[in-house]
Amino acid sequence: MTSPVVDLADLAGLLGVDERQDGLARRVLRASRVVSPGFAAYVLSVVALSGPELSAEGARELQRIVDRADALRAVADLVADLEPQVCKGSTIAACYPDGTRRHVGDVDLCLPSAAAVWTAAVRIAAERPVERVSVQTIADQVAISLSWSAPDPLYEADLHVDVFTTPYWGDGAGMPVRTYDHTLPPAVQSVMLLLEERCQRAWQATDFVDLAYLVRCTDQPELVRAAAPLGLSRWLGALLDQAVAHDIDGVVPLAPELGRPHDGAVRAVRGAVHVGLPLDVGPSSGAVEMIETDDVTLVHAPFGAFLMTSVADVTEEQVDRAEALLDDPTSREAPDVRVTRLSAPVAPRSGALAAG
């Protein structure tokens, strides 16, 4: 890529489209839809900048990006007083040139404490028609995902919000859960999260376009320093090398004077990841509570009830025990039952759906 803005020719090279043939915009757009609908909408914004006037349907597709971003920004505003940091999403979009539209698939909010995460999830579930919730914990780290149908589900994926104390959950194998550094500049943090994506999937065209703009907002020494304690140094070198291979403008291999990438003392979180198994029990009356016995750990919240487990197989006896504790509040008064309040009460939204 040679231009300061990613143009159609650049996208053609990235997507493997022959730019010498006629109908370049149509063919690039068709190839981008294979990557994702959101990436196709970004390509539409590039097409609009390059001159051809968009059809009414193309304009509507671009407007859906704007509307979706506004809807997710409004969700973040619900918990603004909890001091979340937005990860990726609008942070990356801020590095994009005027006139281009980066698709915002979801909103990721990193909060300063587990209590803030639980409170944020309760508040969002009280104000939005949440249909699905997932919960995972390890030590004092928490991640909660909430989603619900988009206004036009035929054309759009569900709206999705993640609230957590750290976005670095690894791969469940060699890469551990790591803590979040709130002091990193937003652009540096965004590059680290591009690297973290490699724990789940191969990088794709959307990642390389993001990188093309993020490198203008940071520098290599910053990235090297940030990657080491996250265990992401080798991925940093690999991402830059792959971007160079795709001829991404402004991206170069790691400077020789920075040395071979290597990880320092990784900020790993010790313990086992516990995942919440949704239970067929109604939501709590307002606060999030953790209920523990020697054999089960439960989370009961306004957005659902969950049996927390670190193993794939859960016995029927554990499920029965968990549901009994939730169905009969007096059973929680037994000496072997420990109840901990995880959030302040928030009045549930009328008609809110529990997880399931």
XYZ file of C-alpha atoms in Angstrom:
356
model
C 0.000 0.000 0.000
C 1.386 3.373 -0.958
C -1.338 5.931 -0.238
C -1.961 7.477 3.192
C -5.565 6.223 2.998
C -6.365 2.595 2.205
C -7.913 2.838 -1.261
C -9.593 0.372 -3.613
C -6.329 -0.737 -5.191
C -4.868 -1.431 -1.750
C -7.945 -3.432 -0.761
C -7.800 -5.357 -4.021
C -4.262 -6.469 -3.210
C -5.204 -7.393 0.342
C -8.218 -9.438 -0.806
C -6.525 -11.073 -3.793
C -8.619 -9.225 -6.397
C -7.056 -8.446 -9.802
C -7.230 -4.654 -10.066
C -6.537 -4.736 -13.809
C -10.020 -6.045 -14.627
C -13.107 -3.870 -15.023
C -15.602 -3.362 -12.216
C -12.975 -3.138 -9.478
C -15.290 -1.622 -6.859
C -17.915 -4.336 -7.366
C -15.359 -7.158 -7.225
C -13.582 -5.783 -4.137
C -16.917 -5.346 -2.386
C -17.933 -8.905 -3.264
C -14.637 -10.251 -1.883
C -14.994 -8.181 1.282
C -18.384 -9.752 2.031
C -16.627 -13.101 2.345
C -14.530 -11.629 5.180
C -17.510 -10.186 7.071
C -20.544 -7.936 6.512
C -18.904 -5.309 8.708
C -15.752 -5.248 6.606
C -17.895 -4.914 3.481
C -19.512 -1.827 4.979
C -16.059 -0.331 5.576
C -15.188 -1.065 1.926
C -18.364 0.755 0.912
C -17.112 3.853 2.720
C -13.832 3.619 0.794
C -15.798 3.271 -2.449
C -17.773 6.396 -1.545
C -14.526 8.330 -1.032
C -13.077 7.157 -4.345
C -15.777 8.848 -6.406
C -18.587 6.520 -7.528
C -21.883 7.605 -6.004
C -23.455 4.979 -3.787
C -26.889 3.593 -4.529
C -29.702 4.075 -2.040
C -29.075 0.564 -0.710
C -25.353 1.279 -0.325
C -26.155 4.452 1.598
C -28.528 2.503 3.856
C -25.804 -0.053 4.545
C -23.420 2.708 5.594
C -26.110 4.244 7.773
C -26.505 0.915 9.567
C -22.851 1.195 10.619
C -23.503 4.649 12.064
C -26.671 3.537 13.835
C -24.991 0.454 15.289
C -22.030 2.467 16.576
C -24.424 4.973 18.153
C -26.418 2.182 19.825
C -23.295 0.604 21.301
C -21.929 3.976 22.393
C -25.186 4.550 24.260
C -24.650 1.253 26.098
C -21.173 2.371 27.147
C -22.695 5.632 28.376
C -24.905 3.656 30.778
C -21.814 2.737 32.806
C -19.664 5.821 32.205
C -19.547 6.624 35.928
C -17.811 3.263 36.523
C -14.832 4.566 34.497
C -14.577 1.894 31.794
C -11.873 1.903 29.152
C -13.127 1.080 25.652
C -11.007 -1.659 24.077
C -10.606 -1.667 20.278
C -13.886 -0.594 18.646
C -14.236 3.175 18.774
C -10.610 3.470 19.938
C -9.415 2.032 16.627
C -12.063 3.941 14.673
C -10.592 7.184 16.050
C -7.403 6.432 14.081
C -9.315 5.978 10.809
C -9.391 8.897 8.333
C -12.408 11.159 8.073
C -15.013 9.712 5.742
C -14.224 6.055 6.349
C -16.463 3.984 8.581
C -14.982 1.225 10.684
C -17.630 -1.332 11.523
C -18.163 -1.690 15.275
C -19.335 -5.246 15.831
C -19.563 -4.992 19.599
C -18.310 -2.925 22.511
C -15.622 -4.147 24.909
C -15.376 -2.330 28.233
C -12.555 -2.914 30.702
C -13.500 -1.879 34.234
C -11.242 -1.211 37.223
C -12.605 -3.954 39.516
C -14.714 -7.098 39.617
C -17.399 -5.218 41.554
C -17.582 -2.654 38.753
C -17.946 -5.439 36.167
C -20.871 -7.030 38.025
C -22.505 -3.629 38.513
C -22.071 -2.755 34.835
C -23.622 -6.046 33.726
C -26.603 -5.571 36.038
C -27.145 -2.031 34.787
C -26.912 -2.998 31.109
C -29.307 -5.916 31.608
C -31.729 -3.545 33.341
C -31.713 -1.106 30.416
C -31.461 -3.357 27.342
C -33.445 -6.433 26.186
C -30.627 -8.859 26.987
C -31.306 -12.370 25.667
C -28.028 -14.204 26.267
C -25.399 -13.928 28.998
C -22.137 -15.766 29.575
C -19.881 -15.483 32.622
C -16.330 -16.586 33.345
C -14.042 -15.939 36.295
C -10.532 -16.696 37.493
C -9.212 -15.502 40.851
C -10.305 -11.839 41.043
C -10.830 -11.472 37.270
C -14.302 -11.498 35.685
C -15.652 -11.373 32.129
C -19.352 -11.119 31.273
C -20.853 -11.096 27.766
C -24.364 -9.817 27.099
C -26.144 -9.857 23.739
C -29.524 -9.167 22.191
C -31.079 -8.930 18.750
C -30.269 -5.996 16.489
C -33.159 -3.769 15.343
C -32.949 -5.396 11.895
C -31.708 -8.952 12.585
C -32.056 -9.940 8.931
C -29.186 -7.608 8.037
C -27.237 -7.286 11.280
C -25.618 -9.533 13.835
C -26.771 -9.354 17.441
C -25.664 -6.392 19.523
C -22.975 -7.611 21.871
C -21.324 -6.092 24.935
C -18.390 -7.520 26.880
C -17.534 -6.134 30.317
C -14.447 -7.427 32.085
C -11.486 -6.726 34.316
C -9.114 -7.965 31.608
C -9.507 -8.737 27.888
C -6.491 -11.046 27.950
C -8.031 -14.496 28.483
C -5.490 -16.483 26.488
C -6.189 -19.686 24.612
C -6.995 -22.138 27.402
C -3.680 -23.896 26.791
C -0.210 -22.353 26.718
C -1.292 -18.719 26.911
C -2.625 -17.884 30.402
C -5.062 -15.220 31.517
C -3.151 -11.961 32.058
C -3.966 -8.732 33.864
C -4.784 -5.461 32.109
C -2.458 -2.451 32.155
C -4.697 0.628 32.369
C -1.705 2.923 31.735
C -1.108 1.863 28.115
C -2.093 4.444 25.478
C -5.302 3.444 23.634
C -3.581 2.792 20.294
C -0.942 0.577 21.942
C -3.643 -1.312 23.821
C -5.521 -1.819 20.553
C -2.478 -3.352 18.868
C -2.035 -5.674 21.856
C -5.633 -6.794 21.415
C -5.015 -7.461 17.720
C -2.191 -9.729 18.863
C -4.496 -11.378 21.413
C -6.937 -12.242 18.607
C -4.296 -14.701 17.376
C -5.071 -16.859 20.426
C -8.490 -17.553 18.874
C -8.089 -17.244 15.095
C -5.785 -16.329 12.244
C -5.483 -12.640 11.415
C -7.637 -11.446 8.544
C -8.054 -8.432 6.295
C -9.871 -6.392 8.949
C -6.897 -6.741 11.306
C -4.404 -5.560 8.698
C -6.505 -2.507 7.835
C -6.776 -1.691 11.552
C -3.002 -2.020 11.850
C -2.465 0.279 8.848
C -4.075 3.101 10.829
C -2.916 2.157 14.327
C 0.777 2.321 13.374
C 0.235 6.021 12.709
C -0.803 6.469 16.354
C 2.073 4.623 18.045
C 5.657 3.449 17.510
C 7.575 0.183 17.641
C 9.432 0.731 20.949
C 6.077 1.290 22.693
C 4.686 -1.892 21.165
C 7.719 -3.968 22.140
C 7.555 -2.757 25.746
C 3.821 -3.477 25.966
C 3.974 -6.941 24.383
C 6.608 -8.481 26.673
C 4.636 -8.668 29.969
C 1.595 -9.918 28.034
C 3.485 -12.821 26.483
C 2.713 -11.452 23.006
C 6.191 -10.618 21.709
C 6.362 -13.402 19.134
C 2.927 -12.446 17.829
C 4.037 -8.829 17.456
C 6.866 -9.846 15.143
C 4.550 -12.186 13.236
C 1.798 -9.575 12.770
C 4.233 -6.983 11.468
C 5.846 -9.518 9.121
C 2.473 -10.599 7.718
C 1.414 -6.972 7.264
C 4.647 -6.258 5.378
C 3.987 -9.299 3.181
C 0.588 -7.760 2.341
C 2.331 -4.447 1.521
C 0.460 -2.554 4.249
C 1.455 1.098 3.994
C 3.444 2.394 6.975
C 4.124 -1.041 8.479
C 7.724 -2.252 8.578
C 9.422 -5.217 10.270
C 10.677 -4.719 13.794
C 13.734 -2.488 13.782
C 16.968 -4.499 14.248
C 18.044 -2.270 17.134
C 14.994 -3.436 19.118
C 16.416 -6.938 19.137
C 14.672 -10.267 18.784
C 11.206 -10.081 20.409
C 11.105 -11.879 23.736
C 8.681 -11.985 26.630
C 9.548 -10.679 30.057
C 7.804 -11.611 33.295
C 4.300 -12.359 32.039
C 1.496 -10.943 34.201
C -0.264 -14.303 34.472
C -3.311 -14.803 36.692
C -3.013 -17.974 38.763
C -5.897 -20.378 39.183
C -8.521 -22.166 37.115
C -11.006 -20.487 34.808
C -14.603 -21.083 35.926
C -17.367 -20.836 33.343
C -20.987 -20.140 34.245
C -23.474 -22.882 33.347
C -26.910 -21.194 33.048
C -29.523 -22.635 35.397
C -33.265 -22.789 34.869
C -33.935 -20.468 37.790
C -35.368 -16.956 37.832
C -33.177 -13.857 38.240
C -32.334 -12.336 41.594
C -34.140 -9.327 42.989
C -31.451 -6.750 42.293
C -27.981 -7.573 43.639
C -25.453 -10.115 42.370
C -24.633 -12.766 44.961
C -22.126 -15.595 45.030
C -23.359 -18.649 46.930
C -20.732 -21.226 47.875
C -20.764 -24.645 49.502
C -18.097 -27.319 49.581
C -19.352 -28.803 46.309
C -20.963 -25.956 44.314
C -20.400 -22.274 43.561
C -23.273 -20.205 42.186
C -23.750 -16.705 40.892
C -27.303 -15.349 41.190
C -27.904 -12.083 39.349
C -30.724 -10.003 37.877
C -29.657 -11.353 34.472
C -29.717 -15.037 35.464
C -28.314 -17.789 37.653
C -25.104 -19.689 36.917
C -23.354 -22.750 38.280
C -19.658 -21.871 38.127
C -17.488 -24.793 37.072
C -13.907 -25.361 35.943
C -14.589 -28.804 34.443
C -16.435 -29.909 31.339
C -18.616 -32.461 33.121
C -21.082 -31.318 35.766
C -23.003 -33.928 37.725
C -26.778 -33.964 37.980
C -26.363 -33.857 41.754
C -24.478 -30.556 41.517
C -27.200 -29.026 39.356
C -29.914 -30.243 41.738
C -27.999 -28.869 44.729
C -27.520 -25.512 42.997
C -31.168 -25.163 42.034
C -32.282 -26.139 45.545
C -30.134 -23.360 47.027
C -31.734 -20.858 44.680
C -35.308 -22.107 45.021
C -35.259 -22.109 48.829
C -33.620 -18.975 50.277
C -33.746 -20.447 53.793
C -31.293 -23.166 52.723
C -28.616 -20.471 52.422
C -28.712 -20.031 56.191
C -27.071 -23.423 56.727
C -23.605 -23.241 58.365
C -21.850 -24.729 55.313
C -23.252 -22.079 52.930
C -21.369 -18.828 52.293
C -23.094 -15.882 50.592
C -21.113 -12.914 49.237
C -22.669 -9.843 47.640
C -20.771 -8.967 44.449
C -22.611 -5.797 43.415
C -24.914 -3.137 44.744
C -28.627 -3.665 44.014
C -29.946 -2.296 40.729
C -33.647 -2.395 39.959
C -34.212 -4.888 37.110
C -35.780 -3.622 33.896
C -39.384 -4.683 33.522
C -39.563 -7.803 31.377
C -35.797 -8.420 31.358
C -34.885 -11.895 30.204
C -32.698 -14.255 32.188
C -29.793 -16.082 30.603
C -30.553 -19.381 29.038
